[in-house]
CSV table of C-alpha atoms in Angstrom, one decimal:
chain,number,residue,atom,x,y,z
T,290,MET,CA,15.3,-9.6,-20.4
T,291,GLY,CA,14.2,-8.4,-23.8
T,292,VAL,CA,10.8,-8.9,-25.3
T,293,LEU,CA,12.2,-11.3,-27.9
T,294,ASN,CA,13.9,-13.5,-25.3
T,295,ILE,CA,10.8,-13.6,-23.2
T,296,LEU,CA,8.7,-14.5,-26.2
T,297,ASN,CA,11.2,-17.3,-27.2
T,298,LYS,CA,10.9,-18.6,-23.6
T,299,TYR,CA,7.2,-18.4,-23.7
T,300,LEU,CA,6.9,-20.3,-27.0
T,301,LEU,CA,9.3,-22.9,-25.8
T,302,ASN,CA,7.2,-23.4,-22.6
T,303,VAL,CA,4.0,-23.6,-24.7
T,304,ALA,CA,5.6,-26.3,-26.8
T,305,LEU,CA,6.7,-28.2,-23.8
T,306,GLY,CA,3.3,-27.7,-22.2
T,307,LEU,CA,1.5,-29.1,-25.3
T,308,THR,CA,3.9,-32.0,-25.4
T,309,GLY,CA,3.2,-32.7,-21.7
T,310,CYS,CA,-0.6,-32.6,-22.4
T,311,VAL,CA,-0.2,-35.3,-25.1
T,312,ALA,CA,1.8,-37.4,-22.7
T,313,LEU,CA,-0.6,-37.0,-19.9
T,314,SER,CA,-3.5,-38.0,-22.1
T,315,GLY,CA,-2.0,-41.6,-22.1
T,316,CYS,CA,-1.2,-42.3,-18.4
T,317,TYR,CA,0.0,-40.7,-15.2
T,318,THR,CA,1.5,-41.7,-11.9
T,319,ASP,CA,1.8,-40.2,-8.4
T,320,PHE,CA,5.2,-39.4,-7.1
T,321,THR,CA,6.8,-37.6,-4.1
T,322,PRO,CA,9.3,-34.8,-5.0
T,323,ASP,CA,12.7,-35.3,-3.5
T,324,ILE,CA,12.9,-31.9,-1.7
T,325,ASP,CA,14.2,-30.8,1.7
T,326,ASP,CA,10.9,-30.1,3.5
T,327,ARG,CA,12.3,-29.5,7.0
T,328,PRO,CA,10.6,-26.5,8.5
T,329,VAL,CA,12.7,-23.4,9.0
T,330,LEU,CA,12.1,-20.1,10.8
T,331,CYS,CA,10.3,-17.4,8.9
T,332,LEU,CA,10.7,-13.7,9.9
T,333,ASN,CA,8.4,-10.9,8.8
T,334,SER,CA,8.8,-7.3,10.0
T,335,LEU,CA,8.0,-3.9,8.6
T,336,ILE,CA,10.2,-1.4,10.5
T,337,THR,CA,8.9,2.2,10.5
T,338,ALA,CA,11.2,5.1,11.6
T,339,GLY,CA,10.0,6.4,15.0
T,340,GLU,CA,7.8,3.3,15.9
T,341,LYS,CA,8.5,0.2,18.0
T,342,ILE,CA,9.7,-2.8,16.0
T,343,SER,CA,7.3,-5.7,15.8
T,344,VAL,CA,8.5,-9.1,14.5
T,345,ASP,CA,6.3,-12.0,13.5
T,346,VAL,CA,8.1,-15.4,13.8
T,347,THR,CA,6.6,-18.4,12.1
T,348,ARG,CA,7.8,-21.5,10.4
T,349,SER,CA,7.7,-22.9,6.9
T,350,TRP,CA,5.5,-25.9,5.9
T,351,VAL,CA,4.9,-27.9,2.8
T,352,TYR,CA,1.5,-27.5,1.1
T,353,THR,CA,0.5,-31.0,2.1
T,354,ASP,CA,0.9,-30.2,5.8
T,355,VAL,CA,-2.7,-29.3,6.8
T,356,ASN,CA,-1.8,-28.7,10.5
T,357,GLY,CA,1.1,-26.5,9.6
T,358,GLU,CA,-1.1,-24.3,7.4
T,359,LYS,CA,-3.5,-23.8,10.3
T,360,ASN,CA,-0.9,-23.3,13.0
T,361,HIS,CA,2.6,-22.2,12.1
T,362,GLN,CA,3.3,-19.5,14.7
T,363,VAL,CA,6.5,-20.0,16.7
T,364,ASN,CA,5.7,-18.2,20.0
T,365,ASP,CA,8.6,-19.4,22.0
T,366,ALA,CA,11.3,-18.1,19.6
T,367,VAL,CA,14.0,-15.9,21.2
T,368,VAL,CA,14.1,-12.7,19.2
T,369,THR,CA,17.1,-10.3,19.4
T,370,ILE,CA,17.2,-6.9,17.8
T,371,PHE,CA,20.4,-5.0,17.0
T,372,ALA,CA,20.7,-1.3,15.9
T,373,ASN,CA,24.0,-0.4,14.3
T,374,GLY,CA,25.6,-3.4,15.8
T,375,VAL,CA,24.4,-2.8,19.4
T,376,ARG,CA,21.7,-4.9,21.0
T,377,VAL,CA,18.6,-2.9,21.8
T,378,GLU,CA,15.5,-3.4,23.9
T,379,ASP,CA,11.9,-4.0,22.6
T,380,ASP,CA,11.0,-0.4,23.1
T,381,TYR,CA,13.7,0.9,20.9
T,382,LEU,CA,12.5,3.5,18.3
T,383,PRO,CA,14.5,3.1,15.0
T,384,LYS,CA,15.9,6.2,13.4
T,385,GLU,CA,16.5,7.1,9.8
T,386,GLY,CA,19.9,5.6,8.7
T,387,ASP,CA,19.8,2.9,11.4
T,388,LYS,CA,21.0,-0.6,10.3
T,389,ILE,CA,18.6,-3.0,12.0
T,390,ARG,CA,19.5,-6.7,12.4
T,391,ILE,CA,16.9,-9.1,13.6
T,392,HIS,CA,17.9,-12.5,14.9
T,393,ALA,CA,15.6,-15.3,16.0
T,394,PHE,CA,16.3,-18.7,17.5
T,395,ASN,CA,14.2,-21.8,18.3
T,396,PRO,CA,15.6,-25.2,19.4
T,397,THR,CA,13.3,-27.0,17.0
T,398,TYR,CA,13.5,-24.9,13.8
T,399,GLY,CA,17.0,-23.4,14.2
T,400,GLU,CA,17.8,-19.7,13.6
T,401,ALA,CA,17.1,-17.0,11.1
T,402,GLU,CA,18.2,-13.4,10.7
T,403,ALA,CA,17.9,-10.4,8.4
T,404,THR,CA,19.4,-7.0,8.1
T,405,VAL,CA,17.8,-3.8,6.7
T,406,GLU,CA,18.7,-0.1,6.7
T,407,VAL,CA,16.0,2.4,7.7
T,408,PRO,CA,15.8,4.9,4.8
T,409,VAL,CA,15.7,8.6,5.1
T,410,ALA,CA,12.2,10.1,4.6
T,411,PRO,CA,11.7,12.0,1.3
T,412,ILE,CA,11.4,15.7,1.0
T,413,LEU,CA,8.0,17.0,-0.4
T,414,LYS,CA,7.4,20.5,-1.7
T,415,ASP,CA,5.2,22.5,-4.0
T,416,ILE,CA,2.0,20.7,-3.1
T,417,GLU,CA,-1.0,21.7,-5.2
T,418,CYS,CA,-4.6,20.5,-4.8
T,419,VAL,CA,-7.6,21.2,-7.0
T,420,PRO,CA,-11.0,19.8,-6.1
T,421,THR,CA,-13.6,19.9,-8.9
T,422,LEU,CA,-17.3,19.7,-7.9
T,423,LYS,CA,-19.4,17.2,-9.7
T,424,GLU,CA,-22.7,17.2,-7.7
T,425,GLY,CA,-24.1,18.4,-4.4
T,426,ARG,CA,-27.2,17.2,-2.5
T,427,VAL,CA,-28.8,18.4,0.7
T,428,HIS,CA,-31.2,16.8,3.1
T,429,GLU,CA,-32.8,18.3,6.2
T,430,TYR,CA,-33.4,16.6,9.5
T,431,GLU,CA,-35.1,17.9,12.6
T,432,TYR,CA,-32.0,19.4,14.2
T,433,THR,CA,-29.4,19.2,11.5
T,434,PHE,CA,-28.9,19.1,7.7
T,435,CYS,CA,-26.8,16.8,5.6
T,436,THR,CA,-24.8,17.8,2.6
T,437,THR,CA,-23.4,15.2,0.2
T,438,ILE,CA,-20.6,16.5,-2.0
T,439,ASP,CA,-19.3,14.4,-5.0
T,440,PHE,CA,-16.1,15.7,-6.5
T,441,ASP,CA,-12.9,14.9,-8.3
T,442,LEU,CA,-9.5,15.6,-6.8
T,443,GLY,CA,-6.2,16.5,-8.5
T,444,ILE,CA,-3.0,16.6,-6.5
T,445,ARG,CA,0.5,17.5,-7.6
T,446,VAL,CA,3.5,17.2,-5.3
T,447,THR,CA,7.2,17.5,-6.0
T,448,LEU,CA,9.6,14.8,-4.6
T,449,GLU,CA,13.2,15.9,-4.1
T,450,ASP,CA,15.4,12.9,-4.7
T,451,SER,CA,18.8,12.2,-3.1
T,452,PRO,CA,21.6,11.3,-5.6
T,453,GLU,CA,23.7,9.3,-3.1
T,454,ARG,CA,21.9,5.9,-3.7
T,455,GLN,CA,19.1,4.3,-5.6
T,456,ASN,CA,15.9,5.1,-3.8
T,457,TYR,CA,12.6,3.3,-3.6
T,458,TYR,CA,9.3,5.0,-2.8
T,459,HIS,CA,5.7,4.2,-1.9
T,460,TYR,CA,2.8,6.6,-2.3
T,461,GLY,CA,-0.5,6.6,-0.3
T,462,LEU,CA,-3.3,9.0,0.5
T,463,ASP,CA,-5.1,9.4,3.8
T,464,HIS,CA,-7.7,11.8,5.1
T,465,TYR,CA,-8.5,13.5,8.3
T,466,ALA,CA,-11.5,15.2,10.0
T,467,GLU,CA,-10.8,17.3,13.1
T,468,PHE,CA,-14.4,17.2,14.3
T,469,VAL,CA,-15.1,14.4,16.8
T,470,PRO,CA,-18.9,13.7,17.3
T,471,GLU,CA,-20.2,13.2,20.8
T,472,GLY,CA,-21.8,10.0,21.8
T,473,ASN,CA,-21.9,6.7,19.9
T,474,PHE,CA,-21.7,7.4,16.2
T,475,SER,CA,-20.6,5.2,13.4
T,476,GLU,CA,-20.6,5.6,9.6
T,477,GLY,CA,-23.9,4.9,8.1
T,478,GLU,CA,-25.9,6.0,11.1
T,479,LEU,CA,-27.0,9.4,10.0
T,480,SER,CA,-30.0,10.0,12.2
T,481,GLY,CA,-29.7,13.7,11.9
T,482,GLU,CA,-29.2,14.3,15.6
T,483,GLU,CA,-25.4,14.3,15.4
T,484,SER,CA,-22.9,16.4,13.5
T,485,SER,CA,-20.3,14.4,11.6
T,486,PHE,CA,-17.9,14.5,8.7
T,487,ILE,CA,-17.5,11.3,6.6
T,488,ILE,CA,-15.1,11.2,3.6
T,489,ARG,CA,-14.9,8.4,1.1
T,490,ASP,CA,-11.8,8.1,-1.0
T,491,GLY,CA,-12.2,8.2,-4.7
T,492,ILE,CA,-10.5,6.0,-7.4
T,493,LEU,CA,-6.9,6.8,-8.2
T,494,GLN,CA,-6.4,7.2,-11.9
T,495,TYR,CA,-3.1,5.2,-12.2
T,496,GLU,CA,-2.7,5.9,-15.9
T,497,ALA,CA,-2.3,9.7,-15.1
T,498,GLU,CA,1.0,9.0,-13.3
T,499,PRO,CA,3.4,7.0,-15.6
T,500,ILE,CA,6.0,6.4,-12.8
T,501,PHE,CA,3.7,3.8,-11.2
T,502,SER,CA,4.0,1.6,-14.3
T,503,GLU,CA,7.8,1.7,-14.7
T,504,HIS,CA,8.0,-2.0,-13.6
T,505,ILE,CA,5.7,-3.2,-16.3
T,506,SER,CA,7.6,-4.7,-19.2
T,507,GLU,CA,6.5,-4.4,-22.8
T,508,PHE,CA,5.5,-8.1,-22.7
T,509,ASP,CA,3.4,-7.6,-19.6
T,510,ALA,CA,1.7,-4.6,-21.2
T,511,MET,CA,1.1,-6.6,-24.4
T,512,MET,CA,-0.5,-9.4,-22.3
T,513,GLY,CA,-2.8,-6.9,-20.6
T,514,GLY,CA,-1.0,-6.3,-17.3
T,515,ASP,CA,-2.0,-3.1,-15.5
T,516,VAL,CA,-0.8,-1.1,-12.6
T,517,TYR,CA,-3.9,-1.1,-10.4
T,518,GLY,CA,-3.1,-1.2,-6.7
T,519,PHE,CA,0.7,-0.7,-7.2
T,520,THR,CA,2.0,2.7,-6.1
T,521,PHE,CA,5.6,1.8,-5.6
T,522,PHE,CA,8.3,3.3,-7.8
T,523,THR,CA,12.0,4.0,-7.9
T,524,ASP,CA,14.2,7.0,-8.9
T,525,ARG,CA,15.8,5.2,-11.9
T,526,GLN,CA,14.2,7.8,-14.2
T,527,PHE,CA,15.1,10.9,-12.1
T,528,SER,CA,17.9,10.1,-9.8
T,529,GLY,CA,19.3,13.1,-8.0
T,530,SER,CA,16.6,15.5,-9.3
T,531,ASP,CA,13.0,16.5,-8.6
T,532,TYR,CA,10.0,14.6,-9.8
T,533,ARG,CA,6.5,16.0,-9.9
T,534,LEU,CA,3.8,13.4,-9.1
T,535,ASN,CA,0.5,13.8,-10.9
T,536,LEU,CA,-2.3,12.2,-8.7
T,537,GLN,CA,-5.8,12.2,-10.0
T,538,TYR,CA,-8.8,10.9,-8.1
T,539,ARG,CA,-12.3,10.4,-9.4
T,540,ASN,CA,-15.6,10.0,-7.5
T,541,VAL,CA,-14.5,11.3,-4.1
T,542,GLN,CA,-17.4,11.9,-1.7
T,543,ALA,CA,-17.9,13.9,1.5
T,544,ILE,CA,-21.0,13.5,3.7
T,545,ILE,CA,-21.3,16.5,6.1
T,546,THR,CA,-23.9,16.6,8.8
T,547,CYS,CA,-24.0,19.8,10.8
T,548,THR,CA,-26.0,22.6,12.2
T,549,PRO,CA,-26.0,26.2,11.0
T,550,ASP,CA,-23.8,27.3,13.8
T,551,ASN,CA,-21.0,24.7,13.5
T,552,ILE,CA,-20.4,24.4,9.8
T,553,GLU,CA,-16.8,25.7,10.0
T,554,GLU,CA,-16.0,23.4,12.9
T,555,VAL,CA,-17.3,20.3,11.2
T,556,CYS,CA,-15.7,21.1,7.8
T,557,ASP,CA,-12.2,21.3,9.3
T,558,ALA,CA,-11.1,18.3,7.2
T,559,GLY,CA,-9.0,17.3,4.2
T,560,PHE,CA,-6.4,14.8,2.9
T,561,ILE,CA,-2.9,13.7,3.9
T,562,VAL,CA,-0.3,12.9,1.2
T,563,CYS,CA,1.9,10.0,2.5
T,564,LEU,CA,5.1,9.4,0.6
T,565,SER,CA,7.5,6.8,2.1
T,566,SER,CA,11.1,6.0,1.3
T,567,VAL,CA,11.2,2.2,1.5
T,568,SER,CA,13.9,-0.4,1.7
T,569,GLU,CA,14.8,-2.4,-1.4
T,570,SER,CA,13.4,-5.5,0.3
T,571,TYR,CA,10.0,-3.8,0.7
T,572,TYR,CA,9.9,-2.8,-3.0
T,573,ASN,CA,11.1,-6.2,-4.2
T,574,TRP,CA,8.4,-8.0,-2.1
T,575,PHE,CA,5.6,-6.0,-3.6
T,576,ASN,CA,7.1,-6.2,-7.1
T,577,TYR,CA,7.2,-10.0,-6.6
T,578,CYS,CA,3.5,-10.0,-5.6
T,579,TRP,CA,2.6,-7.9,-8.7
T,580,GLN,CA,4.5,-10.4,-10.9
T,581,ILE,CA,2.5,-13.3,-9.3
T,582,TYR,CA,-1.0,-11.8,-9.3
T,583,SER,CA,-0.9,-9.3,-12.2
T,584,GLY,CA,2.1,-10.1,-14.4
T,585,ALA,CA,2.1,-12.2,-17.5
T,586,ILE,CA,4.7,-14.7,-16.3
T,587,GLY,CA,2.7,-15.3,-13.1
T,588,ASP,CA,-0.4,-16.0,-15.2
T,589,LEU,CA,1.5,-18.3,-17.5
T,590,SER,CA,3.2,-20.2,-14.7
T,591,GLU,CA,-0.2,-20.7,-13.0
T,592,VAL,CA,-1.3,-22.8,-16.0
T,593,GLY,CA,2.0,-24.6,-16.5
T,594,LEU,CA,3.2,-22.6,-19.5
T,595,ALA,CA,6.1,-20.9,-17.8
T,596,GLU,CA,8.5,-21.6,-14.9
T,597,PRO,CA,7.1,-20.5,-11.5
T,598,VAL,CA,8.2,-17.1,-10.3
T,599,LYS,CA,10.8,-17.6,-7.6
T,600,GLY,CA,9.7,-16.2,-4.3
T,601,TYR,CA,11.4,-13.2,-2.7
T,602,SER,CA,13.0,-13.2,0.7
T,603,ASN,CA,15.9,-11.3,2.4
T,604,VAL,CA,15.9,-13.6,5.5
T,605,SER,CA,18.8,-16.1,5.9
T,606,THR,CA,16.5,-19.1,5.7
T,607,GLY,CA,14.8,-17.9,2.6
T,608,ALA,CA,11.5,-17.4,4.4
T,609,GLY,CA,10.0,-14.1,5.1
T,610,VAL,CA,10.7,-10.4,4.5
T,611,VAL,CA,12.2,-7.8,6.8
T,612,ALA,CA,11.6,-4.3,5.4
T,613,ALA,CA,11.8,-0.7,6.5
T,614,ARG,CA,10.4,2.7,5.7
T,615,SER,CA,10.4,6.4,6.7
T,616,THR,CA,7.3,8.4,5.8
T,617,ALA,CA,6.8,12.1,5.0
T,618,LYS,CA,3.3,13.4,5.4
T,619,ALA,CA,1.7,16.6,4.1
T,620,ARG,CA,-1.8,17.9,5.0
T,621,ILE,CA,-4.0,19.3,2.4
T,622,PRO,CA,-6.9,21.3,4.1
T,623,LEU,CA,-10.1,21.5,2.1
T,624,ASP,CA,-12.3,23.5,4.5
T,625,ASN,CA,-12.2,26.4,2.0
T,626,PHE,CA,-13.8,24.0,-0.5
T,627,PHE,CA,-16.3,22.4,1.8
T,628,VAL,CA,-17.6,25.4,3.9
T,629,PRO,CA,-18.9,27.5,0.9
T,630,LEU,CA,-20.7,24.5,-0.5
T,631,VAL,CA,-22.3,23.6,2.8
T,632,ARG,CA,-23.4,27.2,3.3
T,633,LYS,CA,-24.9,27.2,-0.2
T,634,ALA,CA,-26.8,24.1,0.7
T,635,LEU,CA,-28.1,25.7,3.8
T,636,ASP,CA,-29.2,28.8,1.8
T,637,LYS,CA,-31.0,26.4,-0.6
T,638,LEU,CA,-32.9,24.8,2.3
T,639,SER,CA,-33.8,28.2,3.7
T,640,GLY,CA,-35.0,29.4,0.3
T,641,ASN,CA,-37.3,26.3,0.0
T,642,LYS,CA,-38.9,27.2,3.3
T,643,GLU,CA,-39.9,30.7,2.2
């Protein structure tokens, strides 16, 4: 829908809204909408390639049903899973390319089903990572010393897109630390008697990667909509070719507690780039959520100035979402960044003692 059409619809709704306000200032009456409020089965499942399938079966309820809001699980539903047309057991591990159909039946609420295809994991290549030191601090304890490193992180990774179909993607960043402290240790308990590695994710600069905002219309942008928290995207702009993601993080922090003889062991840590190919249903669900909570139409509908955004579902009853994904992961070791800084911190402590 073009910007002009959206604006025309918006202005019409404003006019209707103002007219309604005038009418409501005179009198009002309660009424019960004539809608079919019979509960139906709701299916939710996020199918991940290589992992067991978990299905959450609930029922729908109207907003006035207080008991239904508190307890809407349907624990006695019979759930059947099919892979490529063949019934499979609960321990089946879905594979890339599988067509998964989930069927549920309950004598009270009827039946529901949904079908989704498990996408093929993306291909990642040409990964570059550049950490930029901002500040380093060091504290000495009786047996160990603690180095706090504040830095920014720039990651570039190339996605190789398949031209056979329209593809949907989701990006995420995880971290790892190979060192496992002995005893009972939790974040925030730096007593100085244990070695540990704690890393705190920074803030992703969404504006640095324009692909994350491809779903934002000109009208949404004009109304102040932003992409914060939305890292889904499609291949509409680069179908069948490579795309290089530019991922910039600010205010990343590593807190490293170690002894002089185990610096390298503790600093065996870094990040994990996680890029998933996702089903259209998964993308559509999150796009719907963005429209509701961050989009202009969602804001306007909340105050009665636009029609409500229709909910998204790919389940036969119109309740719930069955989605699928396949994830490619790539490790980014940063021990070559951490070790020299920790050694420098140790040298600083040693120099202060002399």
